[in-house]
């Protein structure tokens, strides 16, 4: 019924992940599904603290996940990278400890994020750890404005200096923030099916993604724990478009936004966007 009720189930389910092969197999199951949905690039979030606090070494987690990502590049022709997320219900000291464990493996993930429950855990709680991540040259994102207020989005931008906002749907409650997001081209990684399951919106036809697009925001559609929320990326597109009567131009815009907002090399982005343009032109014809 809300994010915390999901997290309680999520953390219990994670207890079966113990060995490197477990993490590889879990990631590989997702990646093969993503390939079947014609996904070219995926940036996977993982929460090492979920596992290290159970006694699973960080090395086991990252090695298993990264091996699956590397395998996807060879066997699936897919670009897959990892983003390490700190759990915001834990202390910043715990996040700093996790970062210290992670930095020797910095070449195996591209950035850091902030997830778990927003309520009572504002972005500034993690100012020091994000400053260290920025100094280390990591890309920065954060969950903000899903259940938390618009101010959390502002603080994620101004205190944590993130480049993307995960979720961010509550930005519409602050018109000045909406204008800023549009002006600065800050991407919002919106997760429609997750928003319905967690009661951020009561029903898909009440989702505000069309309004976000109409305001010129760089919105992307994403899956969020798809095995739990009943929909991978294509299902998120299908249900969103059916409920809100979005058109082909919206599909193109959302897909292009996703490539532009990714942390992939510019040459890869240009190649994928050219492929998208060609596909859209043939579809429109």
PDB file of C-alpha atoms in Angstrom:
ATOM      1  CA  UNK A   1       0.000   0.000   0.000  1.00  0.00           C
ATOM      2  CA  UNK A   2       3.020   2.305   0.293  1.00  0.00           C
ATOM      3  CA  UNK A   3       6.774   2.271  -0.185  1.00  0.00           C
ATOM      4  CA  UNK A   4       7.586   1.017   3.307  1.00  0.00           C
ATOM      5  CA  UNK A   5       5.220  -1.963   3.045  1.00  0.00           C
ATOM      6  CA  UNK A   6       6.975  -2.941  -0.187  1.00  0.00           C
ATOM      7  CA  UNK A   7      10.431  -2.479   1.316  1.00  0.00           C
ATOM      8  CA  UNK A   8       9.573  -4.834   4.169  1.00  0.00           C
ATOM      9  CA  UNK A   9       8.860  -7.562   1.605  1.00  0.00           C
ATOM     10  CA  UNK A  10      11.833  -6.617  -0.561  1.00  0.00           C
ATOM     11  CA  UNK A  11      14.374  -6.893   2.246  1.00  0.00           C
ATOM     12  CA  UNK A  12      12.952 -10.248   3.351  1.00  0.00           C
ATOM     13  CA  UNK A  13      13.189 -11.603  -0.191  1.00  0.00           C
ATOM     14  CA  UNK A  14      16.783 -10.453  -0.558  1.00  0.00           C
ATOM     15  CA  UNK A  15      17.860 -12.809   2.230  1.00  0.00           C
ATOM     16  CA  UNK A  16      18.240 -15.683  -0.247  1.00  0.00           C
ATOM     17  CA  UNK A  17      21.077 -13.882  -2.059  1.00  0.00           C
ATOM     18  CA  UNK A  18      24.276 -15.170  -0.505  1.00  0.00           C
ATOM     19  CA  UNK A  19      26.856 -16.206  -3.109  1.00  0.00           C
ATOM     20  CA  UNK A  20      28.391 -14.495  -6.118  1.00  0.00           C
ATOM     21  CA  UNK A  21      26.465 -16.832  -8.396  1.00  0.00           C
ATOM     22  CA  UNK A  22      23.186 -15.757  -6.767  1.00  0.00           C
ATOM     23  CA  UNK A  23      23.813 -12.130  -7.701  1.00  0.00           C
ATOM     24  CA  UNK A  24      24.928 -13.093 -11.185  1.00  0.00           C
ATOM     25  CA  UNK A  25      21.851 -15.242 -11.764  1.00  0.00           C
ATOM     26  CA  UNK A  26      19.479 -12.555 -10.506  1.00  0.00           C
ATOM     27  CA  UNK A  27      21.005  -9.891 -12.743  1.00  0.00           C
ATOM     28  CA  UNK A  28      21.188 -12.251 -15.719  1.00  0.00           C
ATOM     29  CA  UNK A  29      17.498 -13.110 -15.378  1.00  0.00           C
ATOM     30  CA  UNK A  30      16.666  -9.411 -15.613  1.00  0.00           C
ATOM     31  CA  UNK A  31      19.074  -8.754 -18.485  1.00  0.00           C
ATOM     32  CA  UNK A  32      17.709 -11.559 -20.649  1.00  0.00           C
ATOM     33  CA  UNK A  33      14.206 -10.206 -20.049  1.00  0.00           C
ATOM     34  CA  UNK A  34      15.391  -6.715 -20.968  1.00  0.00           C
ATOM     35  CA  UNK A  35      16.942  -8.021 -24.174  1.00  0.00           C
ATOM     36  CA  UNK A  36      13.628  -9.668 -25.093  1.00  0.00           C
ATOM     37  CA  UNK A  37      12.028  -6.225 -24.733  1.00  0.00           C
ATOM     38  CA  UNK A  38      14.552  -4.689 -27.180  1.00  0.00           C
ATOM     39  CA  UNK A  39      16.328  -2.631 -24.532  1.00  0.00           C
ATOM     40  CA  UNK A  40      19.708  -1.343 -25.712  1.00  0.00           C
ATOM     41  CA  UNK A  41      20.944   0.281 -22.501  1.00  0.00           C
ATOM     42  CA  UNK A  42      20.131  -0.390 -18.868  1.00  0.00           C
ATOM     43  CA  UNK A  43      21.495   1.219 -15.719  1.00  0.00           C
ATOM     44  CA  UNK A  44      20.787  -1.124 -12.835  1.00  0.00           C
ATOM     45  CA  UNK A  45      20.477   0.053  -9.243  1.00  0.00           C
ATOM     46  CA  UNK A  46      21.773  -2.173  -6.462  1.00  0.00           C
ATOM     47  CA  UNK A  47      21.731  -1.726  -2.679  1.00  0.00           C
ATOM     48  CA  UNK A  48      24.880  -3.292  -1.204  1.00  0.00           C
ATOM     49  CA  UNK A  49      23.856  -2.476   2.378  1.00  0.00           C
ATOM     50  CA  UNK A  50      20.868  -4.802   2.028  1.00  0.00           C
ATOM     51  CA  UNK A  51      23.403  -7.609   1.758  1.00  0.00           C
ATOM     52  CA  UNK A  52      26.498  -6.462   3.651  1.00  0.00           C
ATOM     53  CA  UNK A  53      24.471  -5.973   6.835  1.00  0.00           C
ATOM     54  CA  UNK A  54      23.599  -9.682   6.517  1.00  0.00           C
ATOM     55  CA  UNK A  55      27.289 -10.553   6.362  1.00  0.00           C
ATOM     56  CA  UNK A  56      27.593 -10.888   2.578  1.00  0.00           C
ATOM     57  CA  UNK A  57      30.891  -9.266   1.501  1.00  0.00           C
ATOM     58  CA  UNK A  58      30.661  -6.276  -0.846  1.00  0.00           C
ATOM     59  CA  UNK A  59      33.022  -8.064  -3.249  1.00  0.00           C
ATOM     60  CA  UNK A  60      30.555 -10.946  -3.623  1.00  0.00           C
ATOM     61  CA  UNK A  61      27.721  -8.557  -4.504  1.00  0.00           C
ATOM     62  CA  UNK A  62      29.567  -6.401  -7.025  1.00  0.00           C
ATOM     63  CA  UNK A  63      31.449  -9.246  -8.689  1.00  0.00           C
ATOM     64  CA  UNK A  64      28.324 -11.280  -9.354  1.00  0.00           C
ATOM     65  CA  UNK A  65      26.360  -8.323 -10.704  1.00  0.00           C
ATOM     66  CA  UNK A  66      29.200  -6.999 -12.849  1.00  0.00           C
ATOM     67  CA  UNK A  67      29.865 -10.424 -14.343  1.00  0.00           C
ATOM     68  CA  UNK A  68      26.269 -10.526 -15.574  1.00  0.00           C
ATOM     69  CA  UNK A  69      26.588  -7.021 -17.057  1.00  0.00           C
ATOM     70  CA  UNK A  70      29.803  -7.933 -18.864  1.00  0.00           C
ATOM     71  CA  UNK A  71      28.198 -11.119 -20.132  1.00  0.00           C
ATOM     72  CA  UNK A  72      25.257  -9.094 -21.484  1.00  0.00           C
ATOM     73  CA  UNK A  73      27.610  -6.995 -23.589  1.00  0.00           C
ATOM     74  CA  UNK A  74      29.110 -10.113 -25.181  1.00  0.00           C
ATOM     75  CA  UNK A  75      26.121 -12.440 -25.474  1.00  0.00           C
ATOM     76  CA  UNK A  76      23.206 -10.005 -25.779  1.00  0.00           C
ATOM     77  CA  UNK A  77      24.789  -6.974 -27.419  1.00  0.00           C
ATOM     78  CA  UNK A  78      23.380  -4.849 -24.595  1.00  0.00           C
ATOM     79  CA  UNK A  79      25.001  -2.030 -22.649  1.00  0.00           C
ATOM     80  CA  UNK A  80      24.492  -2.653 -18.923  1.00  0.00           C
ATOM     81  CA  UNK A  81      26.015  -0.644 -16.079  1.00  0.00           C
ATOM     82  CA  UNK A  82      25.584  -0.506 -12.305  1.00  0.00           C
ATOM     83  CA  UNK A  83      24.619   2.340  -9.973  1.00  0.00           C
ATOM     84  CA  UNK A  84      25.270   1.789  -6.268  1.00  0.00           C
ATOM     85  CA  UNK A  85      22.475   3.119  -4.059  1.00  0.00           C
ATOM     86  CA  UNK A  86      22.749   4.043  -0.405  1.00  0.00           C
ATOM     87  CA  UNK A  87      19.808   3.152   1.840  1.00  0.00           C
ATOM     88  CA  UNK A  88      18.461   6.401   3.225  1.00  0.00           C
ATOM     89  CA  UNK A  89      16.864   4.842   6.314  1.00  0.00           C
ATOM     90  CA  UNK A  90      20.369   3.934   7.506  1.00  0.00           C
ATOM     91  CA  UNK A  91      22.877   6.473   8.811  1.00  0.00           C
ATOM     92  CA  UNK A  92      25.278   8.520   6.729  1.00  0.00           C
ATOM     93  CA  UNK A  93      28.096   6.881   8.683  1.00  0.00           C
ATOM     94  CA  UNK A  94      26.931   3.526   7.344  1.00  0.00           C
ATOM     95  CA  UNK A  95      26.822   4.992   3.833  1.00  0.00           C
ATOM     96  CA  UNK A  96      30.370   6.323   4.230  1.00  0.00           C
ATOM     97  CA  UNK A  97      31.514   2.880   5.366  1.00  0.00           C
ATOM     98  CA  UNK A  98      29.840   1.350   2.316  1.00  0.00           C
ATOM     99  CA  UNK A  99      31.554   3.866   0.047  1.00  0.00           C
ATOM    100  CA  UNK A 100      34.933   2.971   1.554  1.00  0.00           C
ATOM    101  CA  UNK A 101      34.211  -0.688   0.786  1.00  0.00           C
ATOM    102  CA  UNK A 102      33.096   0.196  -2.736  1.00  0.00           C
ATOM    103  CA  UNK A 103      35.854   2.525  -3.916  1.00  0.00           C
ATOM    104  CA  UNK A 104      38.393  -0.268  -4.583  1.00  0.00           C
ATOM    105  CA  UNK A 105      35.829  -1.542  -7.124  1.00  0.00           C
ATOM    106  CA  UNK A 106      35.093   1.891  -8.625  1.00  0.00           C
ATOM    107  CA  UNK A 107      35.748   0.639 -12.144  1.00  0.00           C
ATOM    108  CA  UNK A 108      32.822  -1.787 -11.797  1.00  0.00           C
ATOM    109  CA  UNK A 109      30.028   0.778 -11.275  1.00  0.00           C
ATOM    110  CA  UNK A 110      29.371   4.162 -12.857  1.00  0.00           C
ATOM    111  CA  UNK A 111      27.561   6.128 -10.193  1.00  0.00           C
ATOM    112  CA  UNK A 112      25.741   6.292  -6.898  1.00  0.00           C
ATOM    113  CA  UNK A 113      22.154   6.939  -5.890  1.00  0.00           C
ATOM    114  CA  UNK A 114      19.921   7.217  -2.861  1.00  0.00           C
ATOM    115  CA  UNK A 115      16.880   5.009  -2.346  1.00  0.00           C
ATOM    116  CA  UNK A 116      14.628   3.376   0.262  1.00  0.00           C
ATOM    117  CA  UNK A 117      12.037   5.365   2.212  1.00  0.00           C
ATOM    118  CA  UNK A 118      12.091   9.147   1.751  1.00  0.00           C
ATOM    119  CA  UNK A 119       9.934   9.916   4.777  1.00  0.00           C
ATOM    120  CA  UNK A 120      12.032  11.481   7.500  1.00  0.00           C
ATOM    121  CA  UNK A 121      15.251  11.071   5.501  1.00  0.00           C
ATOM    122  CA  UNK A 122      15.950  14.281   3.563  1.00  0.00           C
ATOM    123  CA  UNK A 123      18.746  14.438   0.985  1.00  0.00           C
ATOM    124  CA  UNK A 124      20.970  16.648   3.158  1.00  0.00           C
ATOM    125  CA  UNK A 125      21.352  13.710   5.537  1.00  0.00           C
ATOM    126  CA  UNK A 126      23.817  12.345   2.946  1.00  0.00           C
ATOM    127  CA  UNK A 127      25.657  15.537   1.963  1.00  0.00           C
ATOM    128  CA  UNK A 128      29.101  14.307   3.044  1.00  0.00           C
ATOM    129  CA  UNK A 129      28.954  10.946   1.311  1.00  0.00           C
ATOM    130  CA  UNK A 130      27.718  12.487  -1.939  1.00  0.00           C
ATOM    131  CA  UNK A 131      30.526  15.064  -1.783  1.00  0.00           C
ATOM    132  CA  UNK A 132      33.031  12.216  -1.524  1.00  0.00           C
ATOM    133  CA  UNK A 133      31.370  10.420  -4.433  1.00  0.00           C
ATOM    134  CA  UNK A 134      31.569  13.571  -6.533  1.00  0.00           C
ATOM    135  CA  UNK A 135      35.269  13.919  -5.703  1.00  0.00           C
ATOM    136  CA  UNK A 136      35.734  10.308  -6.833  1.00  0.00           C
ATOM    137  CA  UNK A 137      34.260  11.156 -10.238  1.00  0.00           C
ATOM    138  CA  UNK A 138      31.075   9.114  -9.859  1.00  0.00           C
ATOM    139  CA  UNK A 139      27.781  10.082 -11.509  1.00  0.00           C
ATOM    140  CA  UNK A 140      25.096  11.134  -9.033  1.00  0.00           C
ATOM    141  CA  UNK A 141      21.353  10.433  -8.861  1.00  0.00           C
ATOM    142  CA  UNK A 142      18.788  10.278  -6.048  1.00  0.00           C
ATOM    143  CA  UNK A 143      15.218   9.212  -5.395  1.00  0.00           C
ATOM    144  CA  UNK A 144      13.308  12.393  -4.564  1.00  0.00           C
ATOM    145  CA  UNK A 145       9.759  13.661  -4.833  1.00  0.00           C
ATOM    146  CA  UNK A 146       8.097  10.246  -4.942  1.00  0.00           C
ATOM    147  CA  UNK A 147       6.637  10.256  -1.439  1.00  0.00           C
ATOM    148  CA  UNK A 148       8.809  13.128  -0.280  1.00  0.00           C
ATOM    149  CA  UNK A 149       7.949  16.796  -0.916  1.00  0.00           C
ATOM    150  CA  UNK A 150       9.209  18.975  -3.793  1.00  0.00           C
ATOM    151  CA  UNK A 151      11.804  20.428  -1.411  1.00  0.00           C
ATOM    152  CA  UNK A 152      13.549  17.049  -1.446  1.00  0.00           C
ATOM    153  CA  UNK A 153      14.035  17.438  -5.205  1.00  0.00           C
ATOM    154  CA  UNK A 154      15.487  20.909  -4.697  1.00  0.00           C
ATOM    155  CA  UNK A 155      17.812  19.630  -1.968  1.00  0.00           C
ATOM    156  CA  UNK A 156      18.919  16.676  -4.095  1.00  0.00           C
ATOM    157  CA  UNK A 157      19.912  19.155  -6.810  1.00  0.00           C
ATOM    158  CA  UNK A 158      21.456  21.855  -4.622  1.00  0.00           C
ATOM    159  CA  UNK A 159      22.908  19.890  -1.698  1.00  0.00           C
ATOM    160  CA  UNK A 160      23.778  16.539  -3.277  1.00  0.00           C
ATOM    161  CA  UNK A 161      24.367  17.998  -6.769  1.00  0.00           C
ATOM    162  CA  UNK A 162      22.708  15.078  -8.524  1.00  0.00           C
ATOM    163  CA  UNK A 163      22.440  14.942 -12.305  1.00  0.00           C
ATOM    164  CA  UNK A 164      19.144  13.033 -12.473  1.00  0.00           C
ATOM    165  CA  UNK A 165      16.107  12.770 -10.236  1.00  0.00           C
ATOM    166  CA  UNK A 166      14.558   9.342  -9.733  1.00  0.00           C
ATOM    167  CA  UNK A 167      10.757   9.606  -9.666  1.00  0.00           C
ATOM    168  CA  UNK A 168      10.311  13.342  -9.045  1.00  0.00           C
ATOM    169  CA  UNK A 169       6.576  13.309  -9.784  1.00  0.00           C
ATOM    170  CA  UNK A 170       5.720  15.651  -6.899  1.00  0.00           C
ATOM    171  CA  UNK A 171       7.634  18.467  -8.583  1.00  0.00           C
ATOM    172  CA  UNK A 172       4.301  19.680  -9.994  1.00  0.00           C
ATOM    173  CA  UNK A 173       3.383  20.961  -6.530  1.00  0.00           C
ATOM    174  CA  UNK A 174       6.026  23.693  -6.968  1.00  0.00           C
ATOM    175  CA  UNK A 175       5.623  25.676 -10.232  1.00  0.00           C
ATOM    176  CA  UNK A 176       9.019  27.346  -9.810  1.00  0.00           C
ATOM    177  CA  UNK A 177      10.657  23.935  -9.508  1.00  0.00           C
ATOM    178  CA  UNK A 178       8.893  22.710 -12.652  1.00  0.00           C
ATOM    179  CA  UNK A 179      10.245  25.720 -14.553  1.00  0.00           C
ATOM    180  CA  UNK A 180      13.719  25.063 -13.204  1.00  0.00           C
ATOM    181  CA  UNK A 181      13.678  21.388 -14.169  1.00  0.00           C
ATOM    182  CA  UNK A 182      12.559  22.303 -17.688  1.00  0.00           C
ATOM    183  CA  UNK A 183      15.137  25.079 -18.017  1.00  0.00           C
ATOM    184  CA  UNK A 184      18.029  22.943 -16.774  1.00  0.00           C
ATOM    185  CA  UNK A 185      16.956  19.815 -18.659  1.00  0.00           C
ATOM    186  CA  UNK A 186      17.083  17.663 -15.537  1.00  0.00           C
ATOM    187  CA  UNK A 187      15.865  14.156 -16.308  1.00  0.00           C
ATOM    188  CA  UNK A 188      13.142  12.505 -14.224  1.00  0.00           C
ATOM    189  CA  UNK A 189      13.158   8.704 -14.220  1.00  0.00           C
ATOM    190  CA  UNK A 190       9.440   8.101 -13.736  1.00  0.00           C
ATOM    191  CA  UNK A 191       8.146   4.615 -12.867  1.00  0.00           C
ATOM    192  CA  UNK A 192       4.392   4.528 -13.603  1.00  0.00           C
ATOM    193  CA  UNK A 193       3.456   1.003 -12.513  1.00  0.00           C
ATOM    194  CA  UNK A 194       5.443   1.374  -9.315  1.00  0.00           C
ATOM    195  CA  UNK A 195       3.639   4.654  -8.628  1.00  0.00           C
ATOM    196  CA  UNK A 196       0.282   2.889  -8.833  1.00  0.00           C
ATOM    197  CA  UNK A 197       1.304  -0.126  -6.731  1.00  0.00           C
ATOM    198  CA  UNK A 198       2.681   2.154  -4.011  1.00  0.00           C
ATOM    199  CA  UNK A 199      -0.367   4.453  -4.131  1.00  0.00           C
ATOM    200  CA  UNK A 200       1.526   7.544  -5.250  1.00  0.00           C
ATOM    201  CA  UNK A 201      -1.421   7.788  -7.673  1.00  0.00           C
ATOM    202  CA  UNK A 202      -4.710   5.967  -7.213  1.00  0.00           C
ATOM    203  CA  UNK A 203      -4.964   4.858 -10.848  1.00  0.00           C
ATOM    204  CA  UNK A 204      -2.950   5.138 -14.040  1.00  0.00           C
ATOM    205  CA  UNK A 205      -5.394   7.592 -15.625  1.00  0.00           C
ATOM    206  CA  UNK A 206      -4.549   9.940 -12.738  1.00  0.00           C
ATOM    207  CA  UNK A 207      -0.789   9.780 -13.320  1.00  0.00           C
ATOM    208  CA  UNK A 208       0.816  13.133 -14.080  1.00  0.00           C
ATOM    209  CA  UNK A 209       3.399  12.015 -16.652  1.00  0.00           C
ATOM    210  CA  UNK A 210       1.493  13.686 -19.501  1.00  0.00           C
ATOM    211  CA  UNK A 211       1.492  16.945 -17.568  1.00  0.00           C
ATOM    212  CA  UNK A 212       5.230  16.582 -16.984  1.00  0.00           C
ATOM    213  CA  UNK A 213       5.772  16.149 -20.726  1.00  0.00           C
ATOM    214  CA  UNK A 214       3.497  19.082 -21.508  1.00  0.00           C
ATOM    215  CA  UNK A 215       5.643  21.251 -19.223  1.00  0.00           C
ATOM    216  CA  UNK A 216       8.704  20.339 -21.287  1.00  0.00           C
ATOM    217  CA  UNK A 217      10.372  18.164 -18.660  1.00  0.00           C
ATOM    218  CA  UNK A 218      12.871  15.502 -19.690  1.00  0.00           C
ATOM    219  CA  UNK A 219      10.779  12.555 -18.534  1.00  0.00           C
ATOM    220  CA  UNK A 220      11.699   8.905 -19.038  1.00  0.00           C
ATOM    221  CA  UNK A 221       9.631   5.776 -18.395  1.00  0.00           C
ATOM    222  CA  UNK A 222      11.298   3.067 -16.343  1.00  0.00           C
ATOM    223  CA  UNK A 223      10.561  -0.187 -14.584  1.00  0.00           C
ATOM    224  CA  UNK A 224      11.022  -0.247 -10.812  1.00  0.00           C
ATOM    225  CA  UNK A 225      11.524  -3.642  -9.184  1.00  0.00           C
ATOM    226  CA  UNK A 226       9.538  -5.158 -12.076  1.00  0.00           C
ATOM    227  CA  UNK A 227       9.418  -8.663 -10.645  1.00  0.00           C
ATOM    228  CA  UNK A 228       7.483  -7.243  -7.678  1.00  0.00           C
ATOM    229  CA  UNK A 229       5.361  -4.618  -9.409  1.00  0.00           C
ATOM    230  CA  UNK A 230       4.128  -6.760 -12.279  1.00  0.00           C
ATOM    231  CA  UNK A 231       5.571  -4.926 -15.226  1.00  0.00           C
ATOM    232  CA  UNK A 232       8.857  -4.622 -17.064  1.00  0.00           C
ATOM    233  CA  UNK A 233       9.590  -1.631 -19.286  1.00  0.00           C
ATOM    234  CA  UNK A 234       7.256  -2.422 -22.168  1.00  0.00           C
ATOM    235  CA  UNK A 235       4.356  -3.033 -19.793  1.00  0.00           C
ATOM    236  CA  UNK A 236       4.996   0.356 -18.210  1.00  0.00           C
ATOM    237  CA  UNK A 237       4.778   1.943 -21.656  1.00  0.00           C
ATOM    238  CA  UNK A 238       1.671   0.006 -22.668  1.00  0.00           C
ATOM    239  CA  UNK A 239      -0.352   0.698 -19.540  1.00  0.00           C
ATOM    240  CA  UNK A 240       0.686   4.342 -19.365  1.00  0.00           C
ATOM    241  CA  UNK A 241      -0.159   5.003 -23.006  1.00  0.00           C
ATOM    242  CA  UNK A 242      -3.478   3.179 -22.806  1.00  0.00           C
ATOM    243  CA  UNK A 243      -4.611   5.070 -19.710  1.00  0.00           C
ATOM    244  CA  UNK A 244      -3.466   8.533 -20.798  1.00  0.00           C
ATOM    245  CA  UNK A 245      -4.046   8.247 -24.555  1.00  0.00           C
ATOM    246  CA  UNK A 246      -0.484   9.232 -25.400  1.00  0.00           C
ATOM    247  CA  UNK A 247       0.554   9.239 -29.056  1.00  0.00           C
ATOM    248  CA  UNK A 248       3.519   8.064 -31.124  1.00  0.00           C
ATOM    249  CA  UNK A 249       5.292  11.397 -30.738  1.00  0.00           C
ATOM    250  CA  UNK A 250       5.195  10.959 -26.967  1.00  0.00           C
ATOM    251  CA  UNK A 251       6.701   7.484 -27.346  1.00  0.00           C
ATOM    252  CA  UNK A 252       9.510   8.930 -29.452  1.00  0.00           C
ATOM    253  CA  UNK A 253      10.134  11.747 -26.969  1.00  0.00           C
ATOM    254  CA  UNK A 254      10.230   9.385 -23.994  1.00  0.00           C
ATOM    255  CA  UNK A 255      12.599   6.986 -25.754  1.00  0.00           C
ATOM    256  CA  UNK A 256      14.908   9.773 -26.917  1.00  0.00           C
ATOM    257  CA  UNK A 257      14.905  11.298 -23.442  1.00  0.00           C
ATOM    258  CA  UNK A 258      16.049   7.968 -22.010  1.00  0.00           C
ATOM    259  CA  UNK A 259      19.118   7.866 -24.248  1.00  0.00           C
ATOM    260  CA  UNK A 260      19.940  11.535 -23.635  1.00  0.00           C
ATOM    261  CA  UNK A 261      19.566  11.099 -19.865  1.00  0.00           C
ATOM    262  CA  UNK A 262      21.713   7.976 -19.695  1.00  0.00           C
ATOM    263  CA  UNK A 263      25.313   7.994 -18.526  1.00  0.00           C
ATOM    264  CA  UNK A 264      26.473   6.189 -21.664  1.00  0.00           C
ATOM    265  CA  UNK A 265      29.330   7.577 -23.784  1.00  0.00           C
ATOM    266  CA  UNK A 266      28.201  10.302 -26.184  1.00  0.00           C
ATOM    267  CA  UNK A 267      29.102   8.205 -29.227  1.00  0.00           C
ATOM    268  CA  UNK A 268      26.825   5.406 -28.042  1.00  0.00           C
ATOM    269  CA  UNK A 269      24.002   7.860 -27.369  1.00  0.00           C
ATOM    270  CA  UNK A 270      24.321   9.311 -30.862  1.00  0.00           C
ATOM    271  CA  UNK A 271      24.241   5.842 -32.419  1.00  0.00           C
ATOM    272  CA  UNK A 272      21.156   4.775 -30.483  1.00  0.00           C
ATOM    273  CA  UNK A 273      19.318   8.029 -31.196  1.00  0.00           C
ATOM    274  CA  UNK A 274      20.068   7.631 -34.904  1.00  0.00           C
ATOM    275  CA  UNK A 275      18.650   4.108 -34.706  1.00  0.00           C
ATOM    276  CA  UNK A 276      15.571   5.472 -32.924  1.00  0.00           C
ATOM    277  CA  UNK A 277      15.133   8.219 -35.535  1.00  0.00           C
ATOM    278  CA  UNK A 278      15.297   5.684 -38.351  1.00  0.00           C
ATOM    279  CA  UNK A 279      12.764   3.415 -36.656  1.00  0.00           C
ATOM    280  CA  UNK A 280      10.384   6.293 -35.934  1.00  0.00           C
ATOM    281  CA  UNK A 281      10.603   7.624 -39.491  1.00  0.00           C
ATOM    282  CA  UNK A 282       9.781   4.204 -40.917  1.00  0.00           C
ATOM    283  CA  UNK A 283       6.923   3.815 -38.441  1.00  0.00           C
ATOM    284  CA  UNK A 284       5.521   7.259 -39.280  1.00  0.00           C
ATOM    285  CA  UNK A 285       5.702   6.528 -43.005  1.00  0.00           C
TER     286      UNK A 285
END
